[in-house]
Amino acid sequence: MNWPAKIRTWVDEVAAHTGARRFHWCSGSEQESAELAEAMLADKTLIALDADAFPASYLHRSHPSDVARTEHLTFICGESARETGPTNNWMSVEQAQAQIWPLFAGAMRDRTLYIVPYLMGPADSPYSRVGIQITDSPYVVANLRLMTRMGDIALRHLTDPDAVVLGVHSLGDLSPERRFVVHFPATRTIWSIGSGYGGNALLSKKCHALRIASVQARDEGWLAEHMLIVGLTSPAGETHYIAAAFPSACGKTNLAMLVPTLPGWRVETVGDDIAWLHVGTDGRLWAINPEAGMFGVAPGTSIKTNPNAIGSLTHDVIFTNVALGADRTPWWEGYRELAADEVLTDWQGRAWRPGSAEPAAHPNARFTVALRQCPSAGASHEAPRGVPISAIVFGGRRARLTPLVYEALSWQHGVYVGATMVSETTAAATGAVGVPRHDPMAMLPFCGYNMGEYFGHWLNIGRRLTRPPKIFHVNWFRKGSDGRFLWPGYGDNIRVLDWIVGRLHGRAKARMSPLGFVPTAEAVDMRGLGLSAAGIEELFAVDAGSWVEEAARGWTFLAGFGAALPAALHKEHDQLVQRLTAATQQAREKPIYTTGHRG
């Protein structure tokens, strides 16, 4: 294939600065993939798994300091701190050029410089975009081949070199002190150095598909979101597509690959992590999954929790930071039972036995695999137009306070619900685990500009929709007073989705709460779950008094956006406070706010 002169000039400039002497222009071919794997096996970047149990599959071990996204070292280089917003780390373009670019000097000496063209989105889709990543990591190349439509197919879609997202990545010396991920939205470029972890090094993923794409989406009138896309076909044959935004490691992959426990339902996996949404000519919101693969969290994934994910991992998989059995098969916590005397090699290459104080697999251990291998993947993943979205679901991890599910009162109210979403942190990012933090639309680490303006963009999209999706919020993780989860989750989440689909048709019953429409006691199919009436009541309970405090914290967060915050969200907040105040007064007579209103 012929590479545009502009791209060749850029590659030459990067090579001169990084000291690279060897070049590899990636084609995405099977032969290229085999040769890369052979070279990585030789230098122990990869470890071969048992060829019979896991054909063409490998284990990779990260440096112990390089196992998650480094949000505190991720920067947006916008024109000003105000443009970037209070939730992003801002760095001026001049500072990045003076501080970050010198770190690349000589960083690729004695390494091969790989030039990787990739296509984000289905072939022939008007919504797809091309990116090119330069990297000195063959592990990154191998992952990009699974995660994107990589190689010659991308070059065939490269019609405008000025519209391509350009990324430069180097492992550097893997020093945390010299580890940075910086984005330049104005020029659609990305620099990443000092990390080989997927979220920092696979520039197609969070960097391109969300941080840069969110700015493109703002400028061009669409949405780039941290959302799964799943198709649901009811026993009656009705099909609806739902987009859902959860923070990383909060169950997105499990929901995207749901195996329903209710008979007659069918699920189609369109995407497990990212959605690009456009307003269609029919007034509906249409979504494509820009990715071709899955970069999923391994710990907790099992035949019980996510059989479709396990069914995806039978061949051509890259496992990162899982443990290794004596039979050269992967293992992680929750995968399968171990014999009492079984000895594993942990994610750092050390001998490990059941009962050891440290986990065998890192809590953020990953698998990379092509989406087409998922048993529930469908043809819609390759549809150039995408799929029409009937509902948007926001969700987080909250042990207390938030009910199992509720429906927003309107698109505007739904934007407020998404903007004030709170979730407890997980191992997907560095830092403490289990700490509640505001994570609007699950985009806190991924929005490439001021989130106050981002909320306004959501409101503007809603004004263009004549058939907008309904918006909901779910919480699979609420716990009772005994510390146990109240909801079984996993395949039984279809019961909540059944209610959501029923709401789309106006047939599922709900009661009005201060938060929005909550299912009535009989509206969600609870048959066979063994839940007590008290447990069901607690699942849907809205404690207005506690929510007054939560709303105040939410407003403190929103107020931090200052003049960039849309007035419409201020209005929604005031109306929520009014509903909570009325409910608190009523709660003096009734401990839980319930009315006879039917939504």
XYZ file of C-alpha atoms in Angstrom:
599
model
C 0.000 0.000 0.000
C 1.107 3.589 -0.651
C 1.562 5.711 2.447
C 0.809 9.438 2.099
C 3.864 11.693 1.951
C 2.690 13.583 5.051
C 2.678 10.383 7.098
C 6.129 9.350 5.830
C 7.521 12.754 6.782
C 6.018 12.451 10.266
C 7.497 8.961 10.697
C 10.919 10.222 9.635
C 10.738 13.059 12.155
C 9.787 10.708 14.982
C 12.511 8.237 14.009
C 15.139 10.972 13.976
C 14.104 12.179 17.440
C 13.762 8.735 19.054
C 16.911 7.300 17.491
C 15.133 4.382 15.815
C 17.066 2.746 12.987
C 14.726 -0.142 12.154
C 11.251 0.396 10.715
C 8.296 -1.934 10.341
C 5.280 -0.693 8.395
C 2.494 -2.937 9.671
C 0.142 -4.638 7.211
C -1.972 -6.650 9.644
C -1.275 -9.907 7.811
C -1.284 -13.367 9.362
C 2.377 -13.829 8.457
C 3.318 -10.574 10.159
C 1.429 -11.605 13.292
C 3.177 -14.984 13.415
C 6.601 -13.418 13.012
C 5.930 -10.881 15.756
C 4.770 -13.622 18.117
C 7.847 -15.730 17.364
C 10.138 -12.789 18.123
C 8.332 -12.000 21.402
C 8.523 -15.636 22.479
C 12.266 -15.554 21.810
C 12.855 -12.464 23.974
C 10.313 -13.611 26.611
C 7.937 -10.693 26.055
C 5.365 -13.446 25.637
C 5.041 -16.894 27.192
C 3.305 -19.555 25.097
C 0.294 -21.250 26.646
C -0.589 -24.905 26.107
C -1.158 -25.233 22.365
C -3.980 -27.771 22.736
C -5.932 -25.998 25.464
C -5.277 -22.417 24.265
C -4.062 -22.406 20.649
C -2.129 -19.324 19.511
C -2.515 -17.771 22.966
C 0.070 -16.113 25.174
C 0.814 -14.651 28.591
C 2.468 -11.280 29.045
C 3.771 -9.913 32.351
C 3.941 -6.179 32.940
C 6.502 -4.415 35.055
C 5.053 -4.413 38.617
C 4.823 -0.598 38.542
C 2.908 -0.601 35.262
C -0.398 -2.409 35.734
C -3.177 0.199 35.368
C -4.095 3.556 33.864
C -2.079 6.396 35.382
C -4.767 9.056 35.512
C -2.634 11.478 37.537
C -0.026 11.446 34.753
C -2.554 11.806 31.929
C -2.829 15.316 30.509
C -4.959 17.258 28.044
C -2.945 19.919 26.242
C -5.701 22.351 25.363
C -5.405 26.063 24.780
C -6.169 26.840 28.426
C -6.977 25.234 31.761
C -10.517 26.582 31.435
C -11.009 24.838 28.089
C -9.697 21.585 29.562
C -11.883 21.854 32.654
C -11.442 21.067 36.361
C -11.678 17.265 36.009
C -8.722 17.002 33.629
C -5.031 17.529 34.201
C -4.043 20.450 31.980
C -0.647 21.053 30.452
C 0.100 23.779 27.932
C 1.319 22.761 24.508
C 4.543 24.673 25.167
C 5.139 22.852 28.449
C 4.507 19.471 26.822
C 6.985 20.267 24.076
C 9.557 21.365 26.631
C 8.982 18.653 29.257
C 7.530 15.564 27.542
C 8.913 15.506 24.006
C 12.552 15.478 25.252
C 11.776 12.213 27.091
C 11.409 10.571 23.672
C 14.912 11.611 22.612
C 16.840 8.406 21.911
C 14.072 6.333 23.557
C 13.810 3.923 20.598
C 17.525 3.444 20.038
C 18.233 -0.243 19.372
C 14.503 -0.878 19.057
C 12.221 -1.355 16.082
C 9.841 1.480 15.277
C 6.463 -0.005 14.314
C 4.047 2.105 12.275
C 0.525 0.795 12.886
C -2.441 2.085 10.843
C -5.805 1.210 12.380
C -9.468 1.748 11.552
C -11.913 2.619 14.329
C -15.371 1.432 13.344
C -16.864 -0.864 10.709
C -15.480 -0.926 7.203
C -17.332 1.452 4.872
C -19.068 3.247 7.739
C -19.298 7.033 7.382
C -18.714 7.196 11.132
C -15.385 5.299 11.167
C -12.065 7.058 11.694
C -8.421 6.239 10.932
C -5.529 6.465 13.363
C -1.832 5.702 13.094
C 0.274 4.738 16.089
C 4.052 4.623 16.210
C 5.329 2.312 18.951
C 8.469 0.461 19.963
C 6.468 -2.314 21.654
C 5.603 -5.423 19.608
C 3.220 -6.355 22.457
C 1.269 -3.177 21.666
C 1.227 -4.086 17.975
C -0.152 -7.539 18.768
C -2.880 -6.023 20.946
C -3.807 -3.426 18.334
C -4.257 -6.224 15.815
C -6.941 -7.709 18.080
C -8.485 -4.444 19.283
C -8.788 -2.617 15.944
C -9.145 -3.253 12.229
C -5.414 -2.904 11.784
C -3.170 -2.673 8.721
C -4.014 -2.373 5.053
C -7.763 -2.077 5.715
C -7.093 1.184 7.567
C -4.904 2.541 4.785
C -7.688 1.906 2.298
C -9.894 4.222 4.380
C -7.196 6.891 4.696
C -8.569 9.462 2.266
C -7.593 12.610 4.191
C -4.170 12.552 5.917
C -5.079 15.757 7.770
C -7.978 13.981 9.544
C -5.902 11.079 10.900
C -5.243 10.792 14.651
C -1.482 10.400 15.113
C 0.008 8.741 18.183
C 3.590 8.226 19.353
C 4.279 5.644 22.050
C 7.508 4.434 23.594
C 8.124 2.154 26.526
C 10.998 4.456 27.462
C 12.605 3.038 30.577
C 9.238 2.227 32.235
C 10.067 4.631 35.047
C 6.959 5.956 36.852
C 8.791 9.280 37.191
C 9.013 9.539 33.395
C 5.579 8.144 32.562
C 3.155 10.468 30.795
C 0.147 10.264 28.475
C -0.578 13.591 26.797
C -3.262 14.546 24.297
C -3.428 17.451 21.872
C -7.094 17.780 20.824
C -6.477 20.683 18.439
C -4.015 18.682 16.316
C -5.550 15.237 17.043
C -2.249 13.860 18.321
C -1.233 11.720 21.322
C 2.100 11.073 23.068
C 2.604 8.234 25.548
C 5.876 7.281 27.211
C 7.032 5.088 30.075
C 4.189 2.553 30.110
C 3.299 -0.666 28.334
C -0.086 -1.090 30.053
C -2.996 -1.242 27.617
C -4.926 1.799 28.830
C -1.780 3.922 28.529
C -0.115 2.279 25.518
C -2.929 1.163 23.171
C -3.551 4.668 21.907
C -6.548 3.578 19.835
C -8.510 2.847 22.981
C -9.121 5.446 25.683
C -6.788 8.033 24.125
C -8.212 8.086 20.586
C -11.669 6.542 20.914
C -12.641 8.698 23.908
C -10.358 11.633 24.787
C -9.633 12.790 21.241
C -12.905 11.496 19.786
C -14.969 13.317 22.424
C -13.554 16.600 21.112
C -14.197 15.536 17.521
C -17.730 14.578 18.554
C -18.328 17.976 20.152
C -17.084 19.749 17.032
C -19.004 17.523 14.596
C -22.254 16.955 16.527
C -22.089 13.378 17.853
C -21.113 11.574 21.073
C -18.043 9.460 21.913
C -18.923 7.527 25.063
C -17.568 4.953 27.501
C -20.506 2.639 26.806
C -21.281 -0.944 25.963
C -23.839 -1.683 23.232
C -26.101 -4.698 23.638
C -29.069 -5.967 21.654
C -32.014 -7.508 23.504
C -34.662 -9.603 21.779
C -37.674 -10.404 23.934
C -39.684 -13.639 23.893
C -42.220 -11.746 21.756
C -39.535 -11.056 19.128
C -39.071 -7.335 19.870
C -35.448 -6.178 19.505
C -34.026 -3.151 21.269
C -30.448 -1.920 21.483
C -29.222 -0.407 24.720
C -26.095 1.639 25.409
C -24.805 1.530 28.987
C -22.103 3.544 30.724
C -20.326 1.974 33.699
C -16.866 2.834 35.070
C -14.133 0.301 34.294
C -14.358 -3.019 36.176
C -18.000 -2.385 37.182
C -19.623 -5.067 35.075
C -19.773 -3.608 31.555
C -18.305 -6.700 29.927
C -20.618 -8.999 31.895
C -23.669 -7.003 30.841
C -22.555 -6.781 27.213
C -22.303 -10.590 27.084
C -25.274 -11.366 29.284
C -26.615 -14.914 29.352
C -30.258 -14.358 30.359
C -31.810 -16.424 33.118
C -35.329 -15.578 31.924
C -36.480 -17.942 29.154
C -37.017 -16.674 25.635
C -34.634 -13.713 25.768
C -31.706 -13.419 23.333
C -28.702 -11.134 23.705
C -26.419 -9.771 20.994
C -23.065 -8.265 21.950
C -22.298 -5.252 19.765
C -19.628 -3.702 21.992
C -18.330 -4.015 25.539
C -16.616 -0.679 26.201
C -16.972 2.226 23.752
C -19.798 3.634 21.640
C -19.844 6.403 19.061
C -23.396 7.746 18.782
C -24.854 9.835 15.953
C -28.224 11.471 15.379
C -29.935 9.623 12.546
C -32.171 11.059 9.851
C -35.058 9.313 11.620
C -34.541 11.356 14.800
C -33.106 8.407 16.714
C -29.645 7.928 18.203
C -27.543 5.381 16.308
C -24.396 3.740 17.690
C -21.323 1.966 16.366
C -18.642 0.197 18.342
C -15.351 1.656 17.077
C -13.359 -1.297 18.405
C -12.868 -4.787 16.987
C -11.774 -6.489 20.194
C -12.159 -6.693 23.950
C -9.644 -5.706 26.612
C -11.461 -7.285 29.545
C -10.744 -7.675 33.245
C -9.934 -11.324 33.984
C -10.351 -11.649 37.804
C -13.919 -12.564 38.632
C -14.640 -13.765 35.088
C -15.821 -17.369 35.132
C -18.226 -19.777 33.517
C -20.736 -18.708 36.174
C -20.315 -14.937 35.954
C -19.726 -14.574 32.217
C -19.867 -17.775 30.156
C -19.723 -15.835 26.889
C -16.465 -14.181 27.917
C -15.015 -17.586 28.816
C -16.275 -18.893 25.487
C -14.339 -16.111 23.767
C -11.027 -17.139 25.353
C -10.453 -20.460 23.591
C -7.786 -19.378 21.097
C -5.829 -16.354 19.828
C -5.860 -14.560 23.186
C -3.274 -12.376 24.900
C -3.513 -12.673 28.676
C -1.766 -9.972 30.713
C -0.755 -10.363 34.362
C -2.733 -13.541 35.054
C -1.199 -16.509 36.853
C 0.180 -19.561 35.062
C -0.573 -23.178 35.938
C 1.931 -26.013 35.792
C 0.040 -27.209 32.701
C 0.716 -23.829 31.040
C -2.882 -22.684 31.226
C -3.962 -19.292 32.617
C -5.551 -18.821 36.028
C -7.036 -15.946 37.963
C -9.124 -15.528 41.058
C -12.650 -16.744 40.358
C -11.706 -18.698 37.227
C -11.748 -22.247 38.619
C -11.181 -24.107 41.862
C -7.616 -25.108 42.737
C -6.403 -28.264 44.411
C -5.063 -27.628 47.911
C -1.534 -28.580 46.850
C -1.621 -26.924 43.422
C 1.315 -24.616 42.706
C 0.996 -21.725 40.263
C 3.357 -19.082 38.976
C 1.901 -15.710 39.909
C 1.710 -12.625 37.702
C 5.197 -11.565 38.791
C 6.762 -14.952 38.006
C 6.899 -16.215 41.610
C 5.736 -19.550 42.989
C 2.236 -19.261 44.465
C 0.083 -21.646 46.512
C -3.561 -21.476 47.613
C -3.786 -19.475 50.801
C -0.973 -17.086 49.900
C -1.444 -13.562 51.188
C -1.151 -11.909 47.761
C -3.378 -12.698 44.759
C -1.986 -14.939 42.062
C -3.295 -12.707 39.257
C -3.128 -8.953 39.461
C -6.589 -7.509 40.319
C -6.482 -5.641 36.989
C -5.208 -8.616 34.950
C -6.590 -8.530 31.424
C -7.434 -10.553 28.353
C -7.290 -9.203 24.793
C -9.356 -11.026 22.195
C -11.208 -10.303 18.965
C -14.911 -9.580 19.510
C -15.845 -11.955 16.690
C -14.818 -14.852 18.966
C -17.540 -14.005 21.482
C -20.420 -16.512 21.204
C -22.955 -13.699 21.614
C -21.361 -11.346 19.053
C -23.656 -10.526 16.164
C -23.545 -9.110 12.663
C -24.648 -5.691 13.942
C -21.078 -5.084 15.075
C -20.113 -4.635 11.425
C -23.215 -2.665 10.339
C -21.957 0.564 8.686
C -24.921 2.576 9.977
C -24.756 1.076 13.447
C -27.767 0.187 15.581
C -30.639 2.366 16.879
C -30.489 3.014 20.629
C -33.757 2.674 22.552
C -32.374 3.209 26.054
C -29.276 4.616 27.743
C -28.316 3.127 31.094
C -25.962 4.734 33.595
C -24.594 2.630 36.420
C -21.979 2.547 39.125
C -20.807 0.561 42.094
C -22.609 1.746 45.248
C -22.864 -0.392 48.358
C -25.501 1.888 49.844
C -28.068 4.501 48.892
C -28.722 3.926 45.152
C -31.676 1.661 44.230
C -31.400 -1.258 41.829
C -32.921 0.711 38.942
C -34.807 3.911 38.240
C -35.913 5.814 35.145
C -35.133 9.473 34.509
C -38.078 11.820 34.060
C -36.826 13.275 30.760
C -33.723 13.552 28.576
C -32.673 16.679 30.484
C -33.172 14.941 33.817
C -31.270 11.939 32.452
C -28.310 14.167 31.642
C -28.398 15.369 35.261
C -28.506 11.745 36.458
C -25.459 10.933 34.338
C -23.653 14.117 35.337
C -24.007 13.352 39.068
C -23.201 9.644 38.842
C -21.029 8.319 41.670
C -19.154 5.005 41.735
C -16.678 3.346 44.053
C -13.176 3.090 42.571
C -11.752 -0.210 41.284
C -8.329 -1.624 40.407
C -8.637 -0.428 36.788
C -6.869 2.790 37.791
C -4.006 3.429 40.181
C -4.984 4.578 43.677
C -7.197 3.387 46.511
C -10.003 0.915 45.765
C -13.571 1.292 47.057
C -13.597 5.081 47.393
C -16.777 6.810 46.135
C -16.036 9.408 43.475
C -18.067 11.371 40.982
C -17.721 9.843 37.532
C -20.105 11.621 35.142
C -21.359 9.288 32.422
C -18.377 7.062 33.405
C -16.315 9.585 31.419
C -14.388 11.340 34.202
C -10.979 9.996 33.065
C -11.831 10.115 29.370
C -13.500 13.401 28.397
C -11.054 15.471 26.351
C -12.481 18.905 27.214
C -14.379 20.805 29.919
C -17.084 18.487 31.249
C -19.379 21.422 31.915
C -19.449 21.999 28.171
C -19.713 18.229 27.677
C -22.986 18.234 29.646
C -24.177 21.071 27.422
C -23.281 19.019 24.351
C -25.431 16.156 25.669
C -28.338 18.580 26.100
C -27.828 19.855 22.549
C -27.866 16.308 21.171
C -31.166 15.754 22.975
C -32.710 18.787 21.299
C -31.928 17.260 17.901
C -33.604 13.939 18.733
C -37.267 13.566 17.877
C -37.245 9.974 19.192
C -34.762 10.123 22.073
C -33.819 7.037 24.087
C -35.177 6.783 27.606
C -32.473 7.123 30.274
C -32.105 4.832 33.296
C -29.732 4.283 36.212
C -28.841 0.867 37.680
C -26.830 -0.346 40.663
C -26.100 -4.082 40.824
C -23.919 -3.667 43.922
C -26.223 -2.502 46.716
C -25.621 -4.325 49.999
C -27.846 -5.048 52.930
C -27.139 -4.422 56.596
C -25.342 -7.786 56.742
C -22.812 -6.616 54.130
C -24.041 -9.026 51.467
C -25.164 -8.063 47.987
C -28.933 -7.727 47.765
C -29.073 -8.548 44.061
C -27.682 -11.729 42.447
C -26.556 -9.896 39.309
C -24.990 -11.513 36.218
C -27.596 -13.373 34.169
C -30.381 -12.211 36.457
C -29.758 -8.632 35.331
C -32.057 -9.542 32.426
C -34.908 -9.097 34.921
C -34.047 -5.415 35.222
C -33.556 -5.093 31.468
C -36.970 -6.731 31.013
C -38.467 -3.930 33.122
C -36.535 -1.313 31.121
C -37.857 -2.722 27.841
C -41.333 -2.758 29.362
C -40.967 0.922 30.181
C -40.082 1.635 26.558
C -43.482 0.245 25.610
C -45.333 1.827 28.540
C -46.426 -1.503 30.009
C -44.078 -1.939 33.001
C -45.380 -0.463 36.243
C -43.466 2.136 38.248
C -43.941 4.475 41.141
C -42.714 8.022 41.404
C -39.752 8.591 43.720
C -37.638 11.716 44.217
C -35.021 10.189 41.898
C -37.390 9.197 39.103
C -39.586 6.223 38.278
C -38.791 3.135 40.394
C -40.359 -0.295 39.756
C -43.335 -1.209 41.866
C -42.899 -4.265 44.084
C -44.360 -6.629 41.495
C -42.952 -4.967 38.338
C -39.611 -6.836 38.211
C -39.805 -10.616 37.806
C -38.303 -11.966 41.045
C -39.520 -15.556 40.667
C -37.000 -18.170 41.675
C -34.517 -15.767 43.271
C -35.447 -16.544 46.864
C -35.429 -12.876 47.854
C -37.463 -11.850 50.870
C -40.072 -9.132 50.689
C -37.872 -7.023 52.969
C -34.877 -7.558 50.688
C -36.860 -6.540 47.617
C -38.125 -3.453 49.411
C -34.549 -2.533 50.364
C -33.374 -2.994 46.763
C -35.780 -0.297 45.583
C -35.766 1.896 48.695
C -35.041 5.614 48.319
C -33.972 7.130 51.640
C -34.851 10.767 51.011
C -32.959 12.019 54.073
C -29.698 10.432 52.955
C -30.291 11.601 49.413
C -30.514 15.221 50.612
C -26.882 14.884 51.653
C -25.997 13.079 48.422
C -27.631 15.832 46.366
C -25.644 18.455 48.248
C -22.400 16.611 47.445
C -23.515 16.324 43.849
C -24.135 20.038 43.624
C -20.724 20.807 45.130
C -19.219 18.712 42.342
C -21.293 20.357 39.596
C -20.663 23.853 40.938
C -16.965 23.269 40.348
C -17.588 23.734 36.625
C -18.584 27.339 37.211
C -19.910 29.225 34.211
C -19.421 26.183 31.967
C -22.247 24.321 33.739
C -25.528 24.523 31.781
C -28.347 26.322 33.568
C -30.591 23.361 32.771
C -28.643 21.188 35.226
C -28.988 23.816 37.932
C -32.731 23.660 37.324
C -32.744 19.861 37.522
C -30.833 20.005 40.800
C -33.301 22.469 42.307
C -36.213 20.252 41.278
C -34.540 17.195 42.827
C -34.047 19.060 46.100
C -37.714 20.051 46.059
C -38.780 16.423 45.561
C -36.429 15.243 48.307
C -37.697 17.914 50.698
C -41.279 16.845 50.117
C -40.308 13.196 50.544
C -38.443 13.912 53.773
C -41.517 15.544 55.201
C -43.638 12.577 54.162
C -41.059 10.169 55.620
C -41.881 11.397 59.085
C -44.986 9.292 58.660
C -43.550 6.661 56.264
C -39.908 5.488 56.589
C -39.549 4.975 52.827
C -40.917 7.375 50.242
C -43.667 5.716 48.259
C -46.686 7.185 46.554
C -49.529 5.774 44.586
C -48.357 7.561 41.440
C -47.921 5.279 38.458
C -45.363 6.341 35.857
